[in-house]
CSV table of C-alpha atoms in Angstrom, one decimal:
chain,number,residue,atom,x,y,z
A,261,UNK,CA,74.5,127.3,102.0
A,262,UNK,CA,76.2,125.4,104.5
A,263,UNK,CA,75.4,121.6,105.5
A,264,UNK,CA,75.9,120.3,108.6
A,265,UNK,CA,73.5,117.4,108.6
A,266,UNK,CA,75.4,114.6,109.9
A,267,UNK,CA,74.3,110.4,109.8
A,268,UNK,CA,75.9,108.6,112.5
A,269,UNK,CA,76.5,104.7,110.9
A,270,UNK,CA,76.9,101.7,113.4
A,271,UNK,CA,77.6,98.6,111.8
A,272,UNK,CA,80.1,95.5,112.5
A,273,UNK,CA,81.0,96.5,115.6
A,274,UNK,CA,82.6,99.9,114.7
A,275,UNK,CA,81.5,103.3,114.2
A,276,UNK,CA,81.8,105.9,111.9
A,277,UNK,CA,79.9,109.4,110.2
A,278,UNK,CA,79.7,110.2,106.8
A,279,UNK,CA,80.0,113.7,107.0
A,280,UNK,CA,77.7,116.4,104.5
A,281,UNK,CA,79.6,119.2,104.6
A,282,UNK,CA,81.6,119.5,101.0
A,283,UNK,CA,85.3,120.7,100.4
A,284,UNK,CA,85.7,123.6,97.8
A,285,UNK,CA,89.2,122.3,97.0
A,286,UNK,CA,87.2,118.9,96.0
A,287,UNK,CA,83.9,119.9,94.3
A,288,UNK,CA,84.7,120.6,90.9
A,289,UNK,CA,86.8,117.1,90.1
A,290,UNK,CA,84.3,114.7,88.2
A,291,UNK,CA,85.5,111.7,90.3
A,292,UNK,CA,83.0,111.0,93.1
A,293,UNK,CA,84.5,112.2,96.6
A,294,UNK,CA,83.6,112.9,100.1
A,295,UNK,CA,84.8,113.4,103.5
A,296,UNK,CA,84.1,110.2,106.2
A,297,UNK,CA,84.4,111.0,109.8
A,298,UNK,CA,85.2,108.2,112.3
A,299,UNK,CA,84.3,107.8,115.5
A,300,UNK,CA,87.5,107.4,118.4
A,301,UNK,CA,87.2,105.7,121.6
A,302,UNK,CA,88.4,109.0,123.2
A,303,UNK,CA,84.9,110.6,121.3
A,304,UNK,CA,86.8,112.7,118.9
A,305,UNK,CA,86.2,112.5,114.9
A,306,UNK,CA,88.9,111.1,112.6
A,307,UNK,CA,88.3,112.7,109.3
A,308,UNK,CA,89.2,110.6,106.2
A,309,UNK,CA,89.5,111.7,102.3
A,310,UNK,CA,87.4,108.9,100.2
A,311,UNK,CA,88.2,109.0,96.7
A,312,UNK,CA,86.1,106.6,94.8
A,313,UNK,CA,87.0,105.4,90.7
A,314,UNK,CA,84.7,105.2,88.3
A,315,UNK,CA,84.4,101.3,88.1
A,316,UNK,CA,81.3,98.9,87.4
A,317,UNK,CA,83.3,95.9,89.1
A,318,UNK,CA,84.3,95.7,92.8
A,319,UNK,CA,88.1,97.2,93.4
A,320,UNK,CA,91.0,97.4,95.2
A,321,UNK,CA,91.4,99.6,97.4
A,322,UNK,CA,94.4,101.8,98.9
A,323,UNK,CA,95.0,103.4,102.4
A,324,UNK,CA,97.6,106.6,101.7
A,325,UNK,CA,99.2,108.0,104.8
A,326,UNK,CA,100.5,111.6,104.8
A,327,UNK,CA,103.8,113.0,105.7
A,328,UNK,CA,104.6,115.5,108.3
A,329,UNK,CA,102.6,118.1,106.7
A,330,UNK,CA,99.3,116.2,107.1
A,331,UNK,CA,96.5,116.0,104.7
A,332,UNK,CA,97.6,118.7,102.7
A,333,UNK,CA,96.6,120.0,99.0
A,334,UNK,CA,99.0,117.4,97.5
A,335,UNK,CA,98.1,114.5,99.6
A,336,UNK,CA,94.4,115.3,98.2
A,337,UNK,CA,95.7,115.8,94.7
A,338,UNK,CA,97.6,112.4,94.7
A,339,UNK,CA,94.7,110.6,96.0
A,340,UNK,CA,92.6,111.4,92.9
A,341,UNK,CA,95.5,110.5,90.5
A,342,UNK,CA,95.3,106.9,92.1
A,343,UNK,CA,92.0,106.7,92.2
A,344,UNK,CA,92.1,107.6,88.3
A,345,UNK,CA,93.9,104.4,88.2
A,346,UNK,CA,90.9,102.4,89.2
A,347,UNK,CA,91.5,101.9,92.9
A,348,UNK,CA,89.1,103.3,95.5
A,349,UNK,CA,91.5,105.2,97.5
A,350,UNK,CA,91.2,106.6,101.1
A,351,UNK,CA,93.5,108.7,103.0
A,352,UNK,CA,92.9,109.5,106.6
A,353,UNK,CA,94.0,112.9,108.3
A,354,UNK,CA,95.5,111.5,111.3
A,355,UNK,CA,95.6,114.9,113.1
A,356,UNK,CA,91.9,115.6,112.5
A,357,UNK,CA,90.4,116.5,115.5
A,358,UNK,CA,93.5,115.7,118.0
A,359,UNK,CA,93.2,119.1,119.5
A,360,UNK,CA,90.3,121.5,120.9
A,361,UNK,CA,89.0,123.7,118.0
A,362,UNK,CA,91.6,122.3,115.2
A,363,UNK,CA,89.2,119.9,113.1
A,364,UNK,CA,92.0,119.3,110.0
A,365,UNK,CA,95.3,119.6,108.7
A,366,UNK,CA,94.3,122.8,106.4
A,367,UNK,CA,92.8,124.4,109.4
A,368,UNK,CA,96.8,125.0,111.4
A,369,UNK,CA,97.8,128.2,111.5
A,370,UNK,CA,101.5,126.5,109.6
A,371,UNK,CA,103.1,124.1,108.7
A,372,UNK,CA,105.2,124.1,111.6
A,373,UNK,CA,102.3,123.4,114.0
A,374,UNK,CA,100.9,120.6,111.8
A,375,UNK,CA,104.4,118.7,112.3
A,376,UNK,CA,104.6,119.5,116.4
A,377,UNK,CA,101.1,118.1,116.4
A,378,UNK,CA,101.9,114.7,114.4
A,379,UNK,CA,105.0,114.2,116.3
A,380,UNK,CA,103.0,114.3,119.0
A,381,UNK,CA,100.5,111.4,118.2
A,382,UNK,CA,100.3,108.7,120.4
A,383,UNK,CA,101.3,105.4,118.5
A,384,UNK,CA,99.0,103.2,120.0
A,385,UNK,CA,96.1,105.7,118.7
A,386,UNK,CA,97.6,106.0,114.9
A,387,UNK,CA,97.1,102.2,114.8
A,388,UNK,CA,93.6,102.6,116.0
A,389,UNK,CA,92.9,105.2,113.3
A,390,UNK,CA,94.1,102.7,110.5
A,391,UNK,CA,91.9,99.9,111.6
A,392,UNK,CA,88.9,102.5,111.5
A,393,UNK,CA,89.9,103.1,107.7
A,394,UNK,CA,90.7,99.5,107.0
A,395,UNK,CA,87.9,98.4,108.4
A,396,UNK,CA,85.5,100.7,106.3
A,397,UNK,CA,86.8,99.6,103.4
A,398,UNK,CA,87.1,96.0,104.0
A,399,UNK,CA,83.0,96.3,104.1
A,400,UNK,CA,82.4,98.3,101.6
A,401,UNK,CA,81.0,96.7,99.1
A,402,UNK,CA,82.6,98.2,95.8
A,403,UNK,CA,86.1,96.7,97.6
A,404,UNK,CA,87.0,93.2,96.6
A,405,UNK,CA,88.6,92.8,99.6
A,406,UNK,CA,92.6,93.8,98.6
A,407,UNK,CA,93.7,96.6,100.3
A,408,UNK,CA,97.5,98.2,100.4
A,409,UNK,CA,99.0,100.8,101.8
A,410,UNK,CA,100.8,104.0,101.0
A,411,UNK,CA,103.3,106.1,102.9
A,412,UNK,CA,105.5,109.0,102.8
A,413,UNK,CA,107.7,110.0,104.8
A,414,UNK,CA,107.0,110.0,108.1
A,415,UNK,CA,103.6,108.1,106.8
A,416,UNK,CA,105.7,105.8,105.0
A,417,UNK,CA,106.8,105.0,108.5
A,418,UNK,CA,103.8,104.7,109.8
A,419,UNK,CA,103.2,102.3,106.7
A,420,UNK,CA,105.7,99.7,107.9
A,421,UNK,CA,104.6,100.4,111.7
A,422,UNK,CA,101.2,99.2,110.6
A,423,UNK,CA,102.1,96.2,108.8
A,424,UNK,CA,103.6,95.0,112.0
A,425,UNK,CA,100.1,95.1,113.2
A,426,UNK,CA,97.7,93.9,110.1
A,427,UNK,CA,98.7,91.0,108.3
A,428,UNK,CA,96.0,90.8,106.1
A,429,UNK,CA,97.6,93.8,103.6
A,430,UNK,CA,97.7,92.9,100.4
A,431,UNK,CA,100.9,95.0,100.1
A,432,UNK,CA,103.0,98.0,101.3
A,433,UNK,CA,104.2,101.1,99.9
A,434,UNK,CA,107.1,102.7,101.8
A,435,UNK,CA,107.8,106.1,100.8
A,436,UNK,CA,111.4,107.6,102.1
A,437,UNK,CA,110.1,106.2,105.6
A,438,UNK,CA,112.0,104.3,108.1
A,439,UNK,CA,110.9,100.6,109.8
A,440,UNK,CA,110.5,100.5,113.3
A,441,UNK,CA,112.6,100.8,115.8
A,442,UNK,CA,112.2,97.5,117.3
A,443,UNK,CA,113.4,95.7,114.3
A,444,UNK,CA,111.8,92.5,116.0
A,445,UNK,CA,108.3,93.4,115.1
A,446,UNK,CA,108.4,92.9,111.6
A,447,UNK,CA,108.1,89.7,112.3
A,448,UNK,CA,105.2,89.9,112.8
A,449,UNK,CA,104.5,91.2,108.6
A,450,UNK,CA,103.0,89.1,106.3
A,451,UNK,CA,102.4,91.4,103.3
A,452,UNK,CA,105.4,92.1,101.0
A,453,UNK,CA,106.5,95.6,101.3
A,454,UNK,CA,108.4,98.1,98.4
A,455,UNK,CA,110.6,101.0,99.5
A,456,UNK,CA,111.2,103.9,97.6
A,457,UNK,CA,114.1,106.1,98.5
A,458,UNK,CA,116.2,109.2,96.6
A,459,UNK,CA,119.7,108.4,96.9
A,460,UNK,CA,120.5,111.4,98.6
A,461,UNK,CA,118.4,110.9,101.6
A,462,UNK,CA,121.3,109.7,103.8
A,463,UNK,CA,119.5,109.8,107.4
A,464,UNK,CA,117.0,107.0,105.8
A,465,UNK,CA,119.1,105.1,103.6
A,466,UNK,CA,121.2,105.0,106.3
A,467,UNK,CA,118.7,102.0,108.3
A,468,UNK,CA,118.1,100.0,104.8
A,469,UNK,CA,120.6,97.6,105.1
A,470,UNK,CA,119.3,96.5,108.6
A,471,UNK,CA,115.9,96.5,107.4
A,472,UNK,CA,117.1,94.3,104.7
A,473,UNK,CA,118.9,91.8,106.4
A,474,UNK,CA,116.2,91.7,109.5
A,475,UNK,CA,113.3,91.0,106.7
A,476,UNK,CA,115.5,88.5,104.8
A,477,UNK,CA,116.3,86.7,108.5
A,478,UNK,CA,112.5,86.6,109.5
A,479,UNK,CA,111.9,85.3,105.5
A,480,UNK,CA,109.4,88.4,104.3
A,481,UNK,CA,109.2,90.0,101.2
A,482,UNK,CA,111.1,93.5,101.4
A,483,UNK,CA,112.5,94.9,97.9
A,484,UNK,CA,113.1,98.7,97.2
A,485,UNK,CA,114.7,100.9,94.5
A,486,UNK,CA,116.7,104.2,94.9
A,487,UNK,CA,116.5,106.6,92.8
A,488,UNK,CA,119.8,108.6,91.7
A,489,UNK,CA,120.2,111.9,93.2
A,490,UNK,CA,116.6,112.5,94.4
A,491,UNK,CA,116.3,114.0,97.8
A,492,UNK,CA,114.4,112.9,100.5
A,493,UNK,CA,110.3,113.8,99.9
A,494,UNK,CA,110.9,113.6,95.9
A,495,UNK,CA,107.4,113.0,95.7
A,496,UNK,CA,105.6,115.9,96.3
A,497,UNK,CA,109.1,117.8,95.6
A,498,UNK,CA,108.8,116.4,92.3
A,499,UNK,CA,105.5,118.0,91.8
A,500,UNK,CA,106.2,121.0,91.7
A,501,UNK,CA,110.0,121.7,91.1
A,502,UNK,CA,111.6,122.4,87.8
A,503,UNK,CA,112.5,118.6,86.1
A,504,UNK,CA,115.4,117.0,87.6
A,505,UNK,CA,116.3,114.2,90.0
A,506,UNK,CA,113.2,114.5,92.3
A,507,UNK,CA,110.8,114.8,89.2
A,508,UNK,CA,112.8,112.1,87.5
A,509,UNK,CA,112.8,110.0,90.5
A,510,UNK,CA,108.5,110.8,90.9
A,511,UNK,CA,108.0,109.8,87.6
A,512,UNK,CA,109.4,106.4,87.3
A,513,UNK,CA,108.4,105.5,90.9
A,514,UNK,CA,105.0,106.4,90.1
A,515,UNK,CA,104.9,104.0,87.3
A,516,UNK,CA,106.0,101.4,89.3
A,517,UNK,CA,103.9,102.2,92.3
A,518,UNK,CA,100.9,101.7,89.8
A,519,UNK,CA,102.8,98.5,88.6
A,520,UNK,CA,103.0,96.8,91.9
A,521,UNK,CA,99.2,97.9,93.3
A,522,UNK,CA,97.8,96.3,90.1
């Protein structure tokens, strides 16, 4: 049967709904999950993926921001392998709710419409979103307080964008994603960040050295590895594909994804 009971939460001066209804894709993993909805300003409900490990001590915890496809299967899927790590992991589905009847990323008709909608996002808003999901974190009680983020693709840009705009990140993951435009905001960063790009991903690669030197100038922490002959998206590429560069590329960065987080 269905659930739809709902318990609205208002605490701290922010708002949010832990939501009752389940996820069939979820239900039969052993590590404790569940869906959070957030409240906008504009009214609408900003569903989040929380992903907790099975921990008797307070953890770190880890904000992962999808590509262009959204919240997909894969984003889900990678959430509980960091979680398995020992990190209490949320990743928010920044397209939940942003138009009439659509309430998730798995509810588009294709991909195609999932990545017209995100490109449509307003920027100011995405930053709202993440201080909704930082903010839920920072409370909760089984965080010790050290939160990071990670990005892919166009999330990984968003990863950087949000740095610019909370300095109190422990770090920052920056998956095949670009800075921002206005190189003069990352100034503003205070968290070391960590790129990780395929070495055929020319269009990115391409803004790395002016990343570098802008991050260098303004004295923050900005190191990154490429990895030979992997394409651009050679994580969730490297998946599924037969092994080769991208899955070659996925496995080391994922070791030292882990490395740096812990």
């Amino acid at each position: 049967m269905k659930l739809n009971l709902q318990l609205l939460v208002l605490t701290l001066g922010f708002t949010w709904i832990l939501s009752a209804q389940g996820s069939q894709q979820l239900s039969e993993s052993p590590i404790h999950q569940e869906w959070v909805d957030f409240e906008r300003d504009n009214g609408s409900l900003l569903k989040a993926l929380v992903v907790y490990p099975e921990s008797g001590a307070a953890t770190k915890a880890v904000i992962i921001i999808h590509e262009n496809l959204g919240l997909n299967d894969w984003i889900m899927t990678f959430s509980k392998k960091v979680a398995g790590q020992g990190f209490l992991v949320i990743a928010p589905d920044l397209i939940s709710n942003s138009i009439e009847g659509v309430e998730k990323t798995t509810d588009f008709e294709n991909a195609d419409k999932v990545r017209e909608v995100i490109y449509a996002l307003d920027q100011v808003q995405i930053t709202k979103d993440l201080n909704l999901v930082y903010n839920y974190v920072k409370n909760d009680p089984s965080v010790n307080g050290k939160i990071s983020v990670v990005g892919f693709g166009w999330g990984g840009s968003q990863s950087f964008e949000y740095a610019a705009h909370n300095p109190n990140l422990e770090s920052v993951m920056v998956y095949y994603g670009t800075a921002p435009k206005d190189l003069t905001t990352l100034k503003n960063i205070k968290s070391p960040v960590y790129g990780f790009y395929g070495a055929a991903d020319n269009r990115v690669n391409g803004t790395i050295p002016d990343t570098e030197k802008t991050m260098k100038d303004y004295g923050n922490p900005y190191s990154f590895d490429i990895y030979e002959d992997a394409g651009h998206a050679f994580m969730s590429r490297g998946a599924e594909e037969a092994y080769g560069p991208n899955t070659m590329a996925y496995e080391k960065s994922w070791k030292k994804l882990i490395t740096l987080l812990k």
